[in-house]
């Protein structure tokens, strides 16, 4: 800047200062969704124990978070898997679900939302805030309206408090995408409108990715949240599909374990896609994740993680190492 006139330098400095003020503003502009007596604070210490269960629900996603204060379900699996999710929740003696977080409106994520809401009387529903033409979506939106359940659209920078100091930090979708997605004739790409966010409890963290694909991973890596992606555990995006799990994204997250939710391969109306794909598994293995730290609901059954906010333990219904053999078959 040495060669510029002094006045111009000042203008440039001022401009830089204004731009930098904007740098950190996305987070401060985000909403904090809290309930109960701890309203307004996202910095509670981790209290007690939290359990996360990736439920064995066939082809779809359904992950239960129990913080001791609240039961939170992330996705509900498909409608034709409802008996499985109900059986899983019964096994865990769940009587109430406080919050439902729906990553995106594809059937294998919101399919059982209506039956869950009916049975468990959910208090708050969180989704990506964008409309969908899907019948299942229309059904659950109508039901929450009729029941007076609060629906919240999440976007980057938002934080949802889940009780006992656990919180869900949203990294995707961006505000711009939500704005576009709310416009009438917008052509939706539901996978790439998935909610992506990190569950934080003390020092423990797990990244939730819905069915986000490589394009979203790239956006996240270029976002101001890139440094926050690092997590102890990664929920494999898009059921371990090769459309997700790029090398750079896995490197940024650098998880110690990866959890994959996908049903029996090749089953009609189910996992006809052959998830998890070789390319995704190869990427995890190449990133240094040991084969016994790759978990898949079809092979391992329900996978649960227990943490006190310092350490964590993973417990699988079926203790089994399958990844390298599955890769050889592919
Ligand atoms: Zn899916």
mmCIF file of C-alpha atoms and ligand atoms in Angstrom:
data_model
loop_
_atom_site.group_PDB
_atom_site.id
_atom_site.type_symbol
_atom_site.label_atom_id
_atom_site.label_comp_id
_atom_site.label_asym_id
_atom_site.label_seq_id
_atom_site.Cartn_x
_atom_site.Cartn_y
_atom_site.Cartn_z
ATOM 1 C CA UNK A 1 0.000 0.000 0.000
ATOM 2 C CA UNK A 2 3.121 2.170 0.221
ATOM 3 C CA UNK A 3 2.689 3.672 -3.223
ATOM 4 C CA UNK A 4 -0.933 4.757 -2.714
ATOM 5 C CA UNK A 5 -1.932 8.278 -1.670
ATOM 6 C CA UNK A 6 -2.557 8.606 2.076
ATOM 7 C CA UNK A 7 -6.282 9.305 1.712
ATOM 8 C CA UNK A 8 -6.821 6.206 -0.353
ATOM 9 C CA UNK A 9 -4.913 4.157 2.242
ATOM 10 C CA UNK A 10 -7.271 5.351 4.972
ATOM 11 C CA UNK A 11 -10.295 4.496 2.872
ATOM 12 C CA UNK A 12 -8.864 1.031 2.236
ATOM 13 C CA UNK A 13 -8.124 0.481 5.925
ATOM 14 C CA UNK A 14 -11.637 1.535 6.857
ATOM 15 C CA UNK A 15 -13.060 -0.786 4.236
ATOM 16 C CA UNK A 16 -10.971 -3.687 5.590
ATOM 17 C CA UNK A 17 -12.128 -2.955 9.127
ATOM 18 C CA UNK A 18 -15.773 -2.991 8.054
ATOM 19 C CA UNK A 19 -15.253 -6.241 6.125
ATOM 20 C CA UNK A 20 -13.559 -7.854 9.121
ATOM 21 C CA UNK A 21 -16.420 -6.854 11.393
ATOM 22 C CA UNK A 22 -18.551 -8.945 9.063
ATOM 23 C CA UNK A 23 -16.169 -11.921 9.334
ATOM 24 C CA UNK A 24 -17.366 -13.144 12.673
ATOM 25 C CA UNK A 25 -20.926 -12.030 12.295
ATOM 26 C CA UNK A 26 -22.488 -15.216 10.924
ATOM 27 C CA UNK A 27 -22.305 -16.969 14.264
ATOM 28 C CA UNK A 28 -23.485 -14.024 16.295
ATOM 29 C CA UNK A 29 -26.409 -13.631 13.929
ATOM 30 C CA UNK A 30 -27.462 -17.244 14.462
ATOM 31 C CA UNK A 31 -30.324 -18.172 16.732
ATOM 32 C CA UNK A 32 -29.935 -20.062 19.969
ATOM 33 C CA UNK A 33 -32.839 -22.444 20.448
ATOM 34 C CA UNK A 34 -33.156 -23.333 24.071
ATOM 35 C CA UNK A 35 -35.954 -24.639 26.215
ATOM 36 C CA UNK A 36 -36.564 -25.128 29.905
ATOM 37 C CA UNK A 37 -34.842 -23.052 32.535
ATOM 38 C CA UNK A 38 -31.491 -22.608 30.837
ATOM 39 C CA UNK A 39 -32.729 -20.257 28.114
ATOM 40 C CA UNK A 40 -30.272 -18.139 26.213
ATOM 41 C CA UNK A 41 -27.023 -19.851 27.080
ATOM 42 C CA UNK A 42 -25.059 -22.147 24.817
ATOM 43 C CA UNK A 43 -22.093 -22.481 27.134
ATOM 44 C CA UNK A 44 -23.349 -24.833 29.833
ATOM 45 C CA UNK A 45 -20.886 -27.383 31.101
ATOM 46 C CA UNK A 46 -21.476 -31.014 30.222
ATOM 47 C CA UNK A 47 -23.459 -32.624 33.008
ATOM 48 C CA UNK A 48 -23.899 -36.356 33.510
ATOM 49 C CA UNK A 49 -23.740 -38.706 30.587
ATOM 50 C CA UNK A 50 -24.969 -38.493 27.037
ATOM 51 C CA UNK A 51 -25.817 -41.509 24.888
ATOM 52 C CA UNK A 52 -26.122 -41.428 21.118
ATOM 53 C CA UNK A 53 -27.687 -44.428 19.413
ATOM 54 C CA UNK A 54 -27.565 -44.939 15.679
ATOM 55 C CA UNK A 55 -30.652 -47.126 15.521
ATOM 56 C CA UNK A 56 -30.733 -50.221 13.353
ATOM 57 C CA UNK A 57 -33.645 -49.190 11.161
ATOM 58 C CA UNK A 58 -32.822 -50.691 7.768
ATOM 59 C CA UNK A 59 -32.392 -48.323 4.835
ATOM 60 C CA UNK A 60 -32.519 -44.826 6.312
ATOM 61 C CA UNK A 61 -31.229 -42.706 9.160
ATOM 62 C CA UNK A 62 -32.489 -42.473 12.740
ATOM 63 C CA UNK A 63 -30.155 -41.380 15.509
ATOM 64 C CA UNK A 64 -31.298 -40.907 19.082
ATOM 65 C CA UNK A 65 -29.496 -38.509 21.408
ATOM 66 C CA UNK A 66 -30.240 -38.863 25.128
ATOM 67 C CA UNK A 67 -28.789 -36.097 27.235
ATOM 68 C CA UNK A 68 -30.535 -37.087 30.452
ATOM 69 C CA UNK A 69 -32.589 -33.919 30.205
ATOM 70 C CA UNK A 70 -33.959 -34.460 26.705
ATOM 71 C CA UNK A 71 -34.467 -37.170 24.103
ATOM 72 C CA UNK A 72 -33.681 -35.878 20.633
ATOM 73 C CA UNK A 73 -34.215 -37.861 17.449
ATOM 74 C CA UNK A 74 -32.261 -36.944 14.329
ATOM 75 C CA UNK A 75 -34.227 -38.326 11.352
ATOM 76 C CA UNK A 76 -36.848 -41.050 11.509
ATOM 77 C CA UNK A 77 -35.994 -43.563 8.754
ATOM 78 C CA UNK A 78 -38.527 -44.554 6.119
ATOM 79 C CA UNK A 79 -42.225 -45.169 6.554
ATOM 80 C CA UNK A 80 -41.858 -48.865 5.667
ATOM 81 C CA UNK A 81 -39.229 -49.174 8.419
ATOM 82 C CA UNK A 82 -41.564 -47.799 11.090
ATOM 83 C CA UNK A 83 -41.893 -51.130 12.896
ATOM 84 C CA UNK A 84 -38.111 -51.232 13.256
ATOM 85 C CA UNK A 85 -37.794 -47.726 14.667
ATOM 86 C CA UNK A 86 -40.706 -48.278 17.042
ATOM 87 C CA UNK A 87 -39.129 -51.549 18.250
ATOM 88 C CA UNK A 88 -35.762 -49.800 18.743
ATOM 89 C CA UNK A 89 -37.306 -46.959 20.748
ATOM 90 C CA UNK A 90 -39.269 -49.439 22.825
ATOM 91 C CA UNK A 91 -36.109 -51.424 23.542
ATOM 92 C CA UNK A 92 -34.522 -48.238 24.871
ATOM 93 C CA UNK A 93 -37.669 -47.584 26.938
ATOM 94 C CA UNK A 94 -38.256 -44.203 25.333
ATOM 95 C CA UNK A 95 -41.503 -42.616 26.502
ATOM 96 C CA UNK A 96 -41.065 -39.126 25.119
ATOM 97 C CA UNK A 97 -39.161 -37.419 22.363
ATOM 98 C CA UNK A 98 -38.574 -33.760 23.101
ATOM 99 C CA UNK A 99 -37.022 -32.656 19.850
ATOM 100 C CA UNK A 100 -37.067 -33.971 16.333
ATOM 101 C CA UNK A 101 -34.341 -32.801 13.954
ATOM 102 C CA UNK A 102 -34.995 -33.667 10.303
ATOM 103 C CA UNK A 103 -31.989 -33.367 8.007
ATOM 104 C CA UNK A 104 -33.895 -33.165 4.703
ATOM 105 C CA UNK A 105 -37.258 -34.261 3.335
ATOM 106 C CA UNK A 106 -36.299 -37.528 1.614
ATOM 107 C CA UNK A 107 -38.449 -40.505 2.633
ATOM 108 C CA UNK A 108 -35.586 -42.434 4.260
ATOM 109 C CA UNK A 109 -35.127 -39.532 6.710
ATOM 110 C CA UNK A 110 -38.623 -38.192 7.412
ATOM 111 C CA UNK A 111 -40.708 -41.268 6.511
ATOM 112 C CA UNK A 112 -41.681 -42.157 10.082
ATOM 113 C CA UNK A 113 -41.947 -38.556 11.342
ATOM 114 C CA UNK A 114 -45.743 -38.636 11.526
ATOM 115 C CA UNK A 115 -45.935 -41.903 13.469
ATOM 116 C CA UNK A 116 -43.193 -40.712 15.833
ATOM 117 C CA UNK A 117 -44.962 -37.398 16.492
ATOM 118 C CA UNK A 118 -48.252 -39.221 17.024
ATOM 119 C CA UNK A 119 -46.793 -41.666 19.520
ATOM 120 C CA UNK A 120 -44.233 -39.540 21.363
ATOM 121 C CA UNK A 121 -45.755 -36.047 21.356
ATOM 122 C CA UNK A 122 -42.685 -34.150 20.155
ATOM 123 C CA UNK A 123 -42.352 -30.555 21.443
ATOM 124 C CA UNK A 124 -40.172 -28.970 18.780
ATOM 125 C CA UNK A 125 -39.355 -29.931 15.222
ATOM 126 C CA UNK A 126 -36.248 -28.575 13.466
ATOM 127 C CA UNK A 127 -35.637 -28.853 9.748
ATOM 128 C CA UNK A 128 -33.879 -26.920 6.995
ATOM 129 C CA UNK A 129 -36.789 -24.486 6.730
ATOM 130 C CA UNK A 130 -37.353 -25.142 3.055
ATOM 131 C CA UNK A 131 -40.582 -26.425 1.546
ATOM 132 C CA UNK A 132 -40.890 -29.712 -0.305
ATOM 133 C CA UNK A 133 -43.466 -31.196 -2.634
ATOM 134 C CA UNK A 134 -43.106 -34.625 -1.030
ATOM 135 C CA UNK A 135 -46.315 -36.136 0.358
ATOM 136 C CA UNK A 136 -44.534 -37.267 3.513
ATOM 137 C CA UNK A 137 -43.313 -33.717 4.086
ATOM 138 C CA UNK A 138 -46.823 -32.301 3.596
ATOM 139 C CA UNK A 139 -48.106 -34.909 6.057
ATOM 140 C CA UNK A 140 -45.760 -34.041 8.875
ATOM 141 C CA UNK A 141 -46.079 -30.297 8.352
ATOM 142 C CA UNK A 142 -49.866 -30.628 8.558
ATOM 143 C CA UNK A 143 -49.612 -32.761 11.660
ATOM 144 C CA UNK A 144 -47.327 -30.372 13.549
ATOM 145 C CA UNK A 145 -49.596 -27.487 12.584
ATOM 146 C CA UNK A 146 -52.671 -29.309 13.877
ATOM 147 C CA UNK A 147 -50.937 -30.300 17.091
ATOM 148 C CA UNK A 148 -49.497 -26.833 17.663
ATOM 149 C CA UNK A 149 -45.917 -28.172 17.657
ATOM 150 C CA UNK A 150 -43.271 -25.506 17.068
ATOM 151 C CA UNK A 151 -41.376 -25.845 13.812
ATOM 152 C CA UNK A 152 -37.998 -24.142 13.456
ATOM 153 C CA UNK A 153 -35.989 -23.759 10.273
ATOM 154 C CA UNK A 154 -32.262 -24.086 10.949
ATOM 155 C CA UNK A 155 -29.413 -22.462 9.072
ATOM 156 C CA UNK A 156 -25.704 -21.909 9.541
ATOM 157 C CA UNK A 157 -24.803 -20.266 12.843
ATOM 158 C CA UNK A 158 -27.840 -21.560 14.745
ATOM 159 C CA UNK A 159 -27.378 -23.520 17.948
ATOM 160 C CA UNK A 160 -29.957 -25.896 19.412
ATOM 161 C CA UNK A 161 -29.575 -26.706 23.086
ATOM 162 C CA UNK A 162 -30.340 -30.289 23.948
ATOM 163 C CA UNK A 163 -30.101 -30.180 27.730
ATOM 164 C CA UNK A 164 -27.363 -30.920 30.281
ATOM 165 C CA UNK A 165 -24.894 -28.817 28.312
ATOM 166 C CA UNK A 166 -25.247 -30.678 24.994
ATOM 167 C CA UNK A 167 -25.767 -28.541 21.918
ATOM 168 C CA UNK A 168 -26.144 -28.905 18.178
ATOM 169 C CA UNK A 169 -24.219 -26.335 16.107
ATOM 170 C CA UNK A 170 -25.506 -25.841 12.585
ATOM 171 C CA UNK A 171 -23.048 -25.374 9.674
ATOM 172 C CA UNK A 172 -25.403 -25.904 6.752
ATOM 173 C CA UNK A 173 -27.583 -24.803 4.914
ATOM 174 C CA UNK A 174 -26.418 -21.260 4.322
ATOM 175 C CA UNK A 175 -28.807 -18.344 4.666
ATOM 176 C CA UNK A 176 -28.511 -17.728 0.937
ATOM 177 C CA UNK A 177 -29.546 -21.290 0.092
ATOM 178 C CA UNK A 178 -32.537 -21.108 2.438
ATOM 179 C CA UNK A 179 -33.638 -17.844 0.822
ATOM 180 C CA UNK A 180 -33.366 -19.360 -2.650
ATOM 181 C CA UNK A 181 -35.015 -22.582 -1.509
ATOM 182 C CA UNK A 182 -38.062 -20.766 -0.217
ATOM 183 C CA UNK A 183 -38.794 -19.214 -3.599
ATOM 184 C CA UNK A 184 -41.632 -20.823 -5.528
ATOM 185 C CA UNK A 185 -40.247 -22.590 -8.592
ATOM 186 C CA UNK A 186 -36.829 -23.295 -7.028
ATOM 187 C CA UNK A 187 -35.474 -26.631 -8.216
ATOM 188 C CA UNK A 188 -34.529 -28.415 -5.011
ATOM 189 C CA UNK A 189 -31.605 -30.779 -4.571
ATOM 190 C CA UNK A 190 -32.664 -32.246 -1.204
ATOM 191 C CA UNK A 191 -29.439 -34.135 -0.401
ATOM 192 C CA UNK A 192 -27.436 -30.965 -0.830
ATOM 193 C CA UNK A 193 -29.850 -29.001 1.336
ATOM 194 C CA UNK A 194 -29.258 -31.366 4.278
ATOM 195 C CA UNK A 195 -28.711 -29.983 7.728
ATOM 196 C CA UNK A 196 -25.074 -30.422 8.690
ATOM 197 C CA UNK A 197 -24.151 -29.787 12.282
ATOM 198 C CA UNK A 198 -21.980 -30.795 15.198
ATOM 199 C CA UNK A 199 -23.231 -32.274 18.417
ATOM 200 C CA UNK A 200 -21.029 -30.953 21.216
ATOM 201 C CA UNK A 201 -20.944 -32.221 24.801
ATOM 202 C CA UNK A 202 -17.937 -31.024 26.794
ATOM 203 C CA UNK A 203 -14.906 -32.108 24.798
ATOM 204 C CA UNK A 204 -16.844 -34.724 22.868
ATOM 205 C CA UNK A 205 -18.164 -34.027 19.387
ATOM 206 C CA UNK A 206 -19.947 -35.821 16.573
ATOM 207 C CA UNK A 207 -20.621 -34.462 13.098
ATOM 208 C CA UNK A 208 -24.055 -35.043 11.561
ATOM 209 C CA UNK A 209 -24.156 -34.800 7.790
ATOM 210 C CA UNK A 210 -27.554 -36.007 6.544
ATOM 211 C CA UNK A 211 -27.120 -36.931 2.885
ATOM 212 C CA UNK A 212 -24.879 -33.962 2.021
ATOM 213 C CA UNK A 213 -22.655 -34.667 -0.963
ATOM 214 C CA UNK A 214 -19.217 -33.526 -2.083
ATOM 215 C CA UNK A 215 -20.479 -30.134 -3.293
ATOM 216 C CA UNK A 216 -21.609 -29.299 0.265
ATOM 217 C CA UNK A 217 -18.393 -30.683 1.728
ATOM 218 C CA UNK A 218 -16.489 -28.321 -0.548
ATOM 219 C CA UNK A 219 -18.608 -25.366 0.577
ATOM 220 C CA UNK A 220 -18.074 -26.278 4.216
ATOM 221 C CA UNK A 221 -14.315 -26.504 3.709
ATOM 222 C CA UNK A 222 -14.361 -23.011 2.220
ATOM 223 C CA UNK A 223 -16.619 -21.623 4.962
ATOM 224 C CA UNK A 224 -15.651 -19.879 8.171
ATOM 225 C CA UNK A 225 -16.615 -23.109 9.973
ATOM 226 C CA UNK A 226 -13.942 -25.208 8.259
ATOM 227 C CA UNK A 227 -11.828 -25.325 11.425
ATOM 228 C CA UNK A 228 -14.822 -26.446 13.473
ATOM 229 C CA UNK A 229 -15.518 -29.538 11.376
ATOM 230 C CA UNK A 230 -13.024 -31.611 13.359
ATOM 231 C CA UNK A 231 -15.027 -34.165 15.379
ATOM 232 C CA UNK A 232 -14.432 -37.351 17.365
ATOM 233 C CA UNK A 233 -17.107 -39.235 15.452
ATOM 234 C CA UNK A 234 -18.488 -38.786 11.954
ATOM 235 C CA UNK A 235 -21.892 -39.909 10.787
ATOM 236 C CA UNK A 236 -21.059 -40.995 7.251
ATOM 237 C CA UNK A 237 -22.887 -38.720 4.845
ATOM 238 C CA UNK A 238 -25.456 -40.266 2.514
ATOM 239 C CA UNK A 239 -25.219 -43.783 3.990
ATOM 240 C CA UNK A 240 -21.567 -44.172 2.950
ATOM 241 C CA UNK A 241 -22.225 -43.286 -0.683
ATOM 242 C CA UNK A 242 -19.356 -42.440 -3.030
ATOM 243 C CA UNK A 243 -21.159 -39.153 -3.757
ATOM 244 C CA UNK A 244 -19.883 -37.956 -0.349
ATOM 245 C CA UNK A 245 -16.818 -38.384 1.874
ATOM 246 C CA UNK A 246 -14.221 -36.508 -0.145
ATOM 247 C CA UNK A 247 -10.614 -36.872 0.971
ATOM 248 C CA UNK A 248 -10.284 -33.243 2.080
ATOM 249 C CA UNK A 249 -13.513 -33.340 4.049
ATOM 250 C CA UNK A 250 -12.500 -36.481 5.964
ATOM 251 C CA UNK A 251 -9.117 -34.886 6.609
ATOM 252 C CA UNK A 252 -10.796 -31.797 8.070
ATOM 253 C CA UNK A 253 -13.119 -33.838 10.276
ATOM 254 C CA UNK A 254 -10.405 -36.411 11.079
ATOM 255 C CA UNK A 255 -12.762 -38.619 13.070
ATOM 256 C CA UNK A 256 -11.629 -41.528 15.199
ATOM 257 C CA UNK A 257 -14.670 -43.548 14.166
ATOM 258 C CA UNK A 258 -17.274 -43.434 11.394
ATOM 259 C CA UNK A 259 -20.865 -44.627 11.757
ATOM 260 C CA UNK A 260 -22.824 -45.681 8.671
ATOM 261 C CA UNK A 261 -26.575 -46.172 8.591
ATOM 262 C CA UNK A 262 -27.678 -48.396 5.693
ATOM 263 C CA UNK A 263 -29.832 -51.498 5.346
ATOM 264 C CA UNK A 264 -29.293 -54.950 3.917
ATOM 265 C CA UNK A 265 -27.579 -54.577 0.534
ATOM 266 C CA UNK A 266 -29.556 -55.466 -2.547
ATOM 267 C CA UNK A 267 -32.924 -55.715 -0.864
ATOM 268 C CA UNK A 268 -35.831 -54.514 -2.975
ATOM 269 C CA UNK A 269 -37.002 -51.030 -1.944
ATOM 270 C CA UNK A 270 -34.073 -50.909 0.430
ATOM 271 C CA UNK A 271 -30.334 -50.677 -0.034
ATOM 272 C CA UNK A 272 -30.370 -51.363 -3.782
ATOM 273 C CA UNK A 273 -27.541 -48.816 -4.027
ATOM 274 C CA UNK A 274 -25.067 -51.175 -2.395
ATOM 275 C CA UNK A 275 -24.111 -48.754 0.399
ATOM 276 C CA UNK A 276 -21.541 -48.310 1.793
ATOM 277 C CA UNK A 277 -19.566 -47.775 -1.396
ATOM 278 C CA UNK A 278 -15.979 -48.876 -1.869
ATOM 279 C CA UNK A 279 -14.751 -45.328 -2.567
ATOM 280 C CA UNK A 280 -16.084 -43.986 0.730
ATOM 281 C CA UNK A 281 -14.682 -46.879 2.754
ATOM 282 C CA UNK A 282 -11.358 -46.588 0.981
ATOM 283 C CA UNK A 283 -11.267 -42.880 1.802
ATOM 284 C CA UNK A 284 -11.881 -43.566 5.497
ATOM 285 C CA UNK A 285 -9.240 -46.293 5.599
ATOM 286 C CA UNK A 286 -6.750 -44.097 3.726
ATOM 287 C CA UNK A 287 -7.389 -41.334 6.250
ATOM 288 C CA UNK A 288 -6.094 -43.744 8.884
ATOM 289 C CA UNK A 289 -9.377 -44.860 10.428
ATOM 290 C CA UNK A 290 -8.931 -48.463 11.582
ATOM 291 C CA UNK A 291 -11.282 -51.069 10.093
ATOM 292 C CA UNK A 292 -12.703 -51.826 13.533
ATOM 293 C CA UNK A 293 -13.702 -48.180 13.934
ATOM 294 C CA UNK A 294 -15.975 -48.315 10.904
ATOM 295 C CA UNK A 295 -19.459 -49.221 12.040
ATOM 296 C CA UNK A 296 -22.461 -50.101 9.861
ATOM 297 C CA UNK A 297 -25.933 -50.720 11.205
ATOM 298 C CA UNK A 298 -26.502 -53.717 8.898
ATOM 299 C CA UNK A 299 -23.386 -55.474 10.234
ATOM 300 C CA UNK A 300 -23.126 -54.030 13.731
ATOM 301 C CA UNK A 301 -26.804 -53.542 14.612
ATOM 302 C CA UNK A 302 -27.575 -50.542 16.777
ATOM 303 C CA UNK A 303 -24.409 -48.591 17.511
ATOM 304 C CA UNK A 304 -24.277 -46.519 20.673
ATOM 305 C CA UNK A 305 -21.801 -44.027 22.037
ATOM 306 C CA UNK A 306 -21.687 -43.085 25.692
ATOM 307 C CA UNK A 307 -19.765 -40.041 26.836
ATOM 308 C CA UNK A 308 -19.255 -37.983 29.957
ATOM 309 C CA UNK A 309 -17.935 -35.092 27.882
ATOM 310 C CA UNK A 310 -14.334 -36.196 28.394
ATOM 311 C CA UNK A 311 -14.045 -39.785 27.206
ATOM 312 C CA UNK A 312 -16.368 -41.845 25.095
ATOM 313 C CA UNK A 313 -17.057 -45.511 24.452
ATOM 314 C CA UNK A 314 -18.642 -47.062 21.392
ATOM 315 C CA UNK A 315 -20.734 -50.142 21.865
ATOM 316 C CA UNK A 316 -22.146 -52.109 18.949
ATOM 317 C CA UNK A 317 -24.935 -54.640 19.273
ATOM 318 C CA UNK A 318 -22.833 -57.010 17.144
ATOM 319 C CA UNK A 319 -19.126 -56.616 17.727
ATOM 320 C CA UNK A 320 -17.842 -57.283 14.234
ATOM 321 C CA UNK A 321 -15.189 -56.067 11.820
ATOM 322 C CA UNK A 322 -16.507 -56.142 8.260
ATOM 323 C CA UNK A 323 -15.042 -53.183 6.325
ATOM 324 C CA UNK A 324 -11.960 -54.690 4.655
ATOM 325 C CA UNK A 325 -13.801 -57.847 3.633
ATOM 326 C CA UNK A 326 -16.696 -55.794 2.227
ATOM 327 C CA UNK A 327 -14.217 -53.731 0.235
ATOM 328 C CA UNK A 328 -12.630 -56.876 -1.215
ATOM 329 C CA UNK A 329 -16.043 -58.036 -2.400
ATOM 330 C CA UNK A 330 -16.737 -54.750 -4.185
HETATM 331 ZN ZN1 LIG B 1 -30.793 -40.868 2.832
#
